Coordinates of C-alpha atoms in Angstrom, one line a residue:
X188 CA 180.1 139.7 59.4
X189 CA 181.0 136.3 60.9
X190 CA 180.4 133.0 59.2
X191 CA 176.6 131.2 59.1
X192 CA 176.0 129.4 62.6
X193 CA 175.9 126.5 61.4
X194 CA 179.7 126.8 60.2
X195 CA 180.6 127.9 63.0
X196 CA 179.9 125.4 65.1
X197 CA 181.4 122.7 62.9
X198 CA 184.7 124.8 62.9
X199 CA 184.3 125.5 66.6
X200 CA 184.1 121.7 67.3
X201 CA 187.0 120.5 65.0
X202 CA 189.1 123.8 66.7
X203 CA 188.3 122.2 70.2
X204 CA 189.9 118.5 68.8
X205 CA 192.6 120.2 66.9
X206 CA 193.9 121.8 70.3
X207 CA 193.5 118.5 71.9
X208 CA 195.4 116.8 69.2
X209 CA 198.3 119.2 69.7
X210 CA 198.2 119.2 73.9
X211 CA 199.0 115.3 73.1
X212 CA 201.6 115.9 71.3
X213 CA 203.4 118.2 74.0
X214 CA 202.2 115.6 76.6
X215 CA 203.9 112.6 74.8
X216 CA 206.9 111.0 76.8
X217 CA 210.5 112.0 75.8
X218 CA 211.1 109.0 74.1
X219 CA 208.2 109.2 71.9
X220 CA 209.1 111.0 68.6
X221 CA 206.3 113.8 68.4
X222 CA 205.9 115.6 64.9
X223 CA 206.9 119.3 64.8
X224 CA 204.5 121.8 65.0
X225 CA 204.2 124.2 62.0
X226 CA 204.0 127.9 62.4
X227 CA 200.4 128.8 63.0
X228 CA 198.7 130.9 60.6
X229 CA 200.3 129.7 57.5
X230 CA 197.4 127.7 55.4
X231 CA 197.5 125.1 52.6
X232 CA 194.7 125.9 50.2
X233 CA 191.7 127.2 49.9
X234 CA 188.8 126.0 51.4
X235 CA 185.1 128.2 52.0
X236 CA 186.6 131.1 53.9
X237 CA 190.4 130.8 54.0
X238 CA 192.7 132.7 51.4
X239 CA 195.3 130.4 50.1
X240 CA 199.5 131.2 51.8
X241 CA 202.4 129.5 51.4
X242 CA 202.2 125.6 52.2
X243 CA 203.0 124.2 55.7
X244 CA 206.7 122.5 56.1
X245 CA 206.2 118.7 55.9
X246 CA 207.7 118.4 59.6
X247 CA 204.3 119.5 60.7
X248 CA 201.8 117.2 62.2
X249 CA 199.2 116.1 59.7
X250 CA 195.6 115.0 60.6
X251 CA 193.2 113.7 58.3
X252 CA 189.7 113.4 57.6
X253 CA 188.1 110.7 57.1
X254 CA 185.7 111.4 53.9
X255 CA 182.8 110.0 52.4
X256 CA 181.2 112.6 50.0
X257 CA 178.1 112.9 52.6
X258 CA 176.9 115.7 54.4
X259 CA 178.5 114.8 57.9
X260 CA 181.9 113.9 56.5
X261 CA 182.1 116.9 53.5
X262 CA 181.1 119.5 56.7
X263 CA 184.0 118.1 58.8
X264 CA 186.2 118.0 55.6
X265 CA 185.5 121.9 54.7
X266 CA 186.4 122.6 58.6
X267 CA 189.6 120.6 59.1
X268 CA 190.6 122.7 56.2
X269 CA 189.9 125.6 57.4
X270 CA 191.1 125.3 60.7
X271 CA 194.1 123.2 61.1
X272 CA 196.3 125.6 58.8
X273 CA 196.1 128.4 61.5
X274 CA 197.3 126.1 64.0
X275 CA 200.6 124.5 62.5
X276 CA 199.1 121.6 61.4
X277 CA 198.7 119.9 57.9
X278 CA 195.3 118.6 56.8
X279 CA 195.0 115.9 54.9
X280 CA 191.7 113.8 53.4
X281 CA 190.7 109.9 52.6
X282 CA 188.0 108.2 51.2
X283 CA 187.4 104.5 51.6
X284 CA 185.5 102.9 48.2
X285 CA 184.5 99.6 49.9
X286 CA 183.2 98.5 46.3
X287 CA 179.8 97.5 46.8
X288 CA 178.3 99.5 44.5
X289 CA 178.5 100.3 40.7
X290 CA 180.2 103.4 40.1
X291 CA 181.9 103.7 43.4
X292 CA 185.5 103.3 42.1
X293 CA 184.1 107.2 40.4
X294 CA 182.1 108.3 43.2
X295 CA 185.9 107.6 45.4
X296 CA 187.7 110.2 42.7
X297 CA 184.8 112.6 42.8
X298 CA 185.4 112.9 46.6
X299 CA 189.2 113.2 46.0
X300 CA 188.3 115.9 43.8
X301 CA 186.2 117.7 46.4
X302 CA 189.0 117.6 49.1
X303 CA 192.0 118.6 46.9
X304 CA 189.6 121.3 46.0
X305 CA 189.2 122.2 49.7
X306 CA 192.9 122.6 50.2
X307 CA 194.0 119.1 52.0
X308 CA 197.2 117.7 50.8
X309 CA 197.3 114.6 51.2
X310 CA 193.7 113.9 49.3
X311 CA 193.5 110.1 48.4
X312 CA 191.5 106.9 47.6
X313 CA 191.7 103.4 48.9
X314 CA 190.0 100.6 47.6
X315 CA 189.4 97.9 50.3
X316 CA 187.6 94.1 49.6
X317 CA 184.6 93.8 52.3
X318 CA 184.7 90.2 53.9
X319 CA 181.4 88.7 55.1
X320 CA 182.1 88.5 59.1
X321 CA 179.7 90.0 61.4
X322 CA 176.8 90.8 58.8
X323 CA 177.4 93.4 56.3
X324 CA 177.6 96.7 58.0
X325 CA 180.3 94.9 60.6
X326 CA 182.3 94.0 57.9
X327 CA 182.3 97.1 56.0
X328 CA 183.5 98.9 58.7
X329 CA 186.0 96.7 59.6
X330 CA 187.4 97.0 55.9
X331 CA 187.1 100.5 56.3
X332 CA 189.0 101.3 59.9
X333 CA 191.5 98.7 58.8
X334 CA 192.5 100.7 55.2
X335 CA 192.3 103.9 57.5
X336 CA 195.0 102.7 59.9
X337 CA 197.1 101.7 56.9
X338 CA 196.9 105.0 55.4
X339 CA 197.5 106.9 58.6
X340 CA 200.7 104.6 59.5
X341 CA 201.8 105.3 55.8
X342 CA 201.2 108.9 55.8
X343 CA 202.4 109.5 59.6
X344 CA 199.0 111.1 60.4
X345 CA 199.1 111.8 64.0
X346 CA 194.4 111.9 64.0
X347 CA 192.1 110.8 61.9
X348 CA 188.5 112.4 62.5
X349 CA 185.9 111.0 61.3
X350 CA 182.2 112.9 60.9
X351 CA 179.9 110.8 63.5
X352 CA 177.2 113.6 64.9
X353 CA 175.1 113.4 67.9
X354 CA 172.1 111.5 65.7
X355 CA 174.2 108.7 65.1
X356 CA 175.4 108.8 68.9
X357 CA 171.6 108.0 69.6
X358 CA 170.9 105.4 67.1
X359 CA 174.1 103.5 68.4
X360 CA 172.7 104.1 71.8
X361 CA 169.4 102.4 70.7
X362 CA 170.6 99.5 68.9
X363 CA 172.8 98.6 72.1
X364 CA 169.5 99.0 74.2
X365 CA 167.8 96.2 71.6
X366 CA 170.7 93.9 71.7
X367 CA 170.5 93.9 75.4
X368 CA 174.4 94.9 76.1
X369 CA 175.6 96.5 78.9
X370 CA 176.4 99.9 80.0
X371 CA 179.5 99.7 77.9
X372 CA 177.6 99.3 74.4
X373 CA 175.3 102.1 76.0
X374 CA 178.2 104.6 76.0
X375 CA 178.2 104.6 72.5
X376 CA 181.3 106.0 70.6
X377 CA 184.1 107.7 72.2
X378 CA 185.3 111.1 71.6
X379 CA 188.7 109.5 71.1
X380 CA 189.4 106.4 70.8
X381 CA 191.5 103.6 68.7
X382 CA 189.0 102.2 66.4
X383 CA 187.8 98.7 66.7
X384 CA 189.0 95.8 68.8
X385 CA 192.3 98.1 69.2
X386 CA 192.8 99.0 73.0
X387 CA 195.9 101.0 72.2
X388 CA 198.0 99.2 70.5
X389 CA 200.9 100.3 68.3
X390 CA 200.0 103.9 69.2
X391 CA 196.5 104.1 68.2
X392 CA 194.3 104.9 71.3
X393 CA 194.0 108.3 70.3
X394 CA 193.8 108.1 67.1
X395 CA 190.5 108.3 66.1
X396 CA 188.6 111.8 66.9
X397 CA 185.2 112.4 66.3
X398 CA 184.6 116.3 66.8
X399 CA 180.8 116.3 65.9
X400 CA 178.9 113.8 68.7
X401 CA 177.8 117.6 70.2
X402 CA 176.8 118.7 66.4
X403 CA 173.3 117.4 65.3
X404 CA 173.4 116.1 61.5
X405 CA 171.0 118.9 60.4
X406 CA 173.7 121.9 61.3
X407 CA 176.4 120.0 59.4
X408 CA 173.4 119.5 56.1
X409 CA 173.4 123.1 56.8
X410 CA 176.9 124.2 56.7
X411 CA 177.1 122.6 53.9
X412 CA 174.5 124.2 51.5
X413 CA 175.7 127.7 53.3
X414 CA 179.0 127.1 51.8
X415 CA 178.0 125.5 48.5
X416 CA 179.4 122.2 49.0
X417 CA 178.3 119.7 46.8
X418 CA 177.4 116.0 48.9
X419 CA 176.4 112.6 48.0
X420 CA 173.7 111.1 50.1
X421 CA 174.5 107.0 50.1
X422 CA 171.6 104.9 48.9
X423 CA 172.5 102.4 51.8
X424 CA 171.6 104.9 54.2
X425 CA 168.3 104.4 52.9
X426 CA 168.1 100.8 52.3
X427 CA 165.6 99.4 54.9
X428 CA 167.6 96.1 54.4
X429 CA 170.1 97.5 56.7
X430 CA 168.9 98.0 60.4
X431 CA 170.4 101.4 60.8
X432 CA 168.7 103.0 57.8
X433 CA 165.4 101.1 59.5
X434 CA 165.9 102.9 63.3
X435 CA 167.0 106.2 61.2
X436 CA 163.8 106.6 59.0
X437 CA 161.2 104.6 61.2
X438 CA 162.7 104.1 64.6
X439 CA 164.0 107.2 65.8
X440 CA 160.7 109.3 64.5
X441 CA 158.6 107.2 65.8
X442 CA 160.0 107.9 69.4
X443 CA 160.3 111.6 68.8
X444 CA 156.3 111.4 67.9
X445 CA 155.2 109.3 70.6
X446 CA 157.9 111.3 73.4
X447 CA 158.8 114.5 72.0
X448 CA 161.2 116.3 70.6
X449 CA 164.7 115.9 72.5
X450 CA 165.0 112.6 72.0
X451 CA 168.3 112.4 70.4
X452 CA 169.6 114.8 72.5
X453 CA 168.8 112.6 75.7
X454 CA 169.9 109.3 74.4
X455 CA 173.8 111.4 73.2
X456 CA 173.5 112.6 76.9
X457 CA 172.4 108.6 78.4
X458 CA 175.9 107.4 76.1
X459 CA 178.5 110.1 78.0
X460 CA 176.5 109.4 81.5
X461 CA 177.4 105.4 80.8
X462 CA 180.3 105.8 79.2
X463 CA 182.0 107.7 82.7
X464 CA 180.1 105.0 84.7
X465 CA 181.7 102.2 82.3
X466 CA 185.4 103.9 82.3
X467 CA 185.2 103.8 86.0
X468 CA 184.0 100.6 86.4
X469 CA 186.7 99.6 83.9
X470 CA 189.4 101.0 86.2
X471 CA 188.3 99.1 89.2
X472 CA 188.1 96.1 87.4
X473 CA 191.9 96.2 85.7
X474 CA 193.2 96.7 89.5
X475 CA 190.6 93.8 90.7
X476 CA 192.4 91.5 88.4
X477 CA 195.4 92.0 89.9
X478 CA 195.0 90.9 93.3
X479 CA 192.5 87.7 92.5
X480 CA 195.5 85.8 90.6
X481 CA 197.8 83.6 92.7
X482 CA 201.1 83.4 92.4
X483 CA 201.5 81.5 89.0
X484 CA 199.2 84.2 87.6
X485 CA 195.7 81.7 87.7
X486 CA 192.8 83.3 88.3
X487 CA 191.1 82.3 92.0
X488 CA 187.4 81.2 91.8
X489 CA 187.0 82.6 95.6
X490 CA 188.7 85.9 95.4
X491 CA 186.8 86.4 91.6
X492 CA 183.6 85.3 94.0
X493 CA 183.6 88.1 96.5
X494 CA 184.0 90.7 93.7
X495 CA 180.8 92.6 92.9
X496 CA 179.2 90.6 89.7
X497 CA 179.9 94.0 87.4
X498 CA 183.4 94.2 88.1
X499 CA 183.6 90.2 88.2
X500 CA 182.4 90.3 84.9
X501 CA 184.5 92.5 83.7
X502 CA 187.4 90.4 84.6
X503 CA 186.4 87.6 83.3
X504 CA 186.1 89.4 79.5
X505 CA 189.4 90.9 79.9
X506 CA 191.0 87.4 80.7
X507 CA 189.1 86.0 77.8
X508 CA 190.2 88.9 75.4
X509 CA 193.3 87.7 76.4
X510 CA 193.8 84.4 75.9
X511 CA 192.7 85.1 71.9
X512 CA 189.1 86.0 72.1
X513 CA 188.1 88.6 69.3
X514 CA 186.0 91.1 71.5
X515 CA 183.7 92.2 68.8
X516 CA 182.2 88.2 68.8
X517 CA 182.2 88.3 72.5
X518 CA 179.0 88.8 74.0
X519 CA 177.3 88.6 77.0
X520 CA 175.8 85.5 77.3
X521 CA 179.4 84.0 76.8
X522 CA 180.5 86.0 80.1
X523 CA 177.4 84.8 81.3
X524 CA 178.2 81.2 81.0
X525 CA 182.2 81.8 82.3
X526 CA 180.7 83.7 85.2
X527 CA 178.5 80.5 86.3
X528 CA 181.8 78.4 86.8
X529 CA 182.4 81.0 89.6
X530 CA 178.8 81.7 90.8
X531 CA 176.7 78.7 90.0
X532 CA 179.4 75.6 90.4
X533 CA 178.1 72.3 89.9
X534 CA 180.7 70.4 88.2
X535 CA 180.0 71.5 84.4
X536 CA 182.8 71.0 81.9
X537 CA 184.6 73.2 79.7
X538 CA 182.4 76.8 78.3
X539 CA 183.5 77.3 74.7
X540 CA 184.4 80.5 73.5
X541 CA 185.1 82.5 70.1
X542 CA 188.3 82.3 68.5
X543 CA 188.4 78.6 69.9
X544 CA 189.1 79.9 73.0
X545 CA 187.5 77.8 76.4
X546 CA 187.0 78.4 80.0
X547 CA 187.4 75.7 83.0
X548 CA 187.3 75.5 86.5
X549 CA 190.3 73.1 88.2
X550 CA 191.2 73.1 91.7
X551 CA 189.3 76.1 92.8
X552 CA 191.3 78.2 89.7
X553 CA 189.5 79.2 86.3
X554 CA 191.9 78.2 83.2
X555 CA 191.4 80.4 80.3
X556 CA 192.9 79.3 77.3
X557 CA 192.8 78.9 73.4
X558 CA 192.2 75.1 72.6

């Protein structure tokens, strides 16, 4: 008899990433140092289903999970272990106590527990300080990709996954609808990606794997009652303080009564639909901006002129992420306002910019630079 469907298709989804993870490794270029892939069907512990064997050789490539004690994370915890052991590869686990609330320092060591207890080697805790930038839930998860990157550069981790699942697909989907952003904030999060603000740098575009955005929160809640894992729902996730928490428990069922079921399934399909849209779009513009600079490497307010205004735009934020910009303050109404030097030209002066970075038309060419 096979395992409960619900575990099945958690450990079918991390399978699919883990064979990813491992056709990137072949792919990388000679002079990138890949790990060495373990022998499969040796495991490291033993999680729900998997009899404990002789430990993998350190040379082999390690991913971790990315692990808060809830449902979503504990599901993709109990799979990573279960899977990556029959495919060479080490499986490791990390919790991030970002302090704000009492007892989390214990909650952080009860999660530790809960992983070594699964079978991933390395299991460990890092305490991070959350800064104020952005609002609370910004800042938290900056703090918390940040001591993620650490730990993965320390440890030589080759992925991280982390437990997003197709509901919070749609509720990112939704709150980019009510802040107005464009197709690229509709695409919600990547498959893979490099975390925040980080387009690939030092190694890191793939880093980040998120195997469940096709599994719906209730079938990982279910895998793990089927297999007797204990979880810890976070109060904040409740807290209608937090907008989130207010579009999970108010939001979101309020559309499903008023439209139907299938609602969440729609808006995860709307984010991949945008996101191919936005890649391609992407591409055109990063080949644009080659051929509207002149020869000292200035942007040209004609040749930016005649571009179609998406792929204009898209210009434009690229040069300003440049020049110092962080992306995650830059919003559209800023492009907005560099666009109009190109578009709407009437003489205007200098267009601020975050990260004291302006914009200025002289002599038909926009300078973009940090004051």
């Amino acid at each position: 008899m096979g395992p409960h469907p619900a575990v099945a298709a958690i450990r079918l989804a991390v399978r699919r990433v883990l064979h990813d993870v491992l056709t990137d490794l072949t792919d990388r270029p000679a002079t990138t140092p890949a790990p060495r892939v373990g022998r499969p069907g040796r495991t490291v512990g033993s999680s729900a289903g998997a009899a404990p064997h002789d430990p993998l050789p350190d040379t082999a490539p390690l991913v971790l999970v990315a692990c808060s004690g809830g449902a979503d994370s504990m599901a993709l915890a109990s799979a990573l272990a279960f899977e990556a052991p029959k495919l060479g590869i080490r499986a490791g686990g990390i919790t991030v106590d970002h302090g704000l609330q009492d007892g989390s320092a214990l909650r952080a060591a009860e999660v530790v527990t809960r992983m070594t207890a699964l079978g991933l080697d390395p299991a460990l805790s890092v305490a991070v300080r959350v800064g104020r930038d952005g609002g609370p839930e910004a800042a938290a998860r900056d703090a918390r990709y940040a001591a993620l990157d650490e730990a993965a550069d320390r440890l030589g981790a080759v992925a991280v996954l982390l437990g997003h699942t197709r509901d919070d697909q749609a509720e990112t989907v939704l709150l980019g609808l009510a802040r107005g952003s464009g197709i690229r904030s509709l695409s919600g999060m990547a498959e893979v990606s490099g975390g925040p603000g980080d387009p690939g740098a030092r190694g890191r575009s793939h880093r980040y794997r998120r195997p469940f955005l096709q599994v719906d929160r209730q079938t990982a809640r279910k895998a793990c009652m089927v297999q007797s894992l204990s979880v810890w729902d976070d109060p904040h996730n409740l807290d209608p303080a937090y907008t989130r928490s207010r579009l999970r428990h108010e939001g979101l069922p309020a559309l499903e009564k008023a439209l139907g079921k299938g609602v969440v399934e729609a808006l995860a399909r709307t984010a991949q639909l945008s996101r191919d849209d936005a890649d391609a779009l992407d591409a055109w513009a990063a080949e644009a901006d080659r051929g509207v600079r002149d020869e000292d490497g200035r942007l040209e307010c004609a040749k930016l002129y005649a571009l179609p205004p998406a792929v204009r735009r898209r210009v434009l934020r690229r040069a300003v992420v440049a020049a110092g910009s962080p992306a995650g303050s830059l919003f559209a109404r800023h492009i907005e306002e560099v666009d109009r030097l190109i578009t709407g030209w009437r003489g205007q002066g200098a267009i601020n910019l975050p990260g004291r970075v302006e914009a200025q038309r002289q002599g038909g060419r926009l300078v973009i630079r940090q004051g």
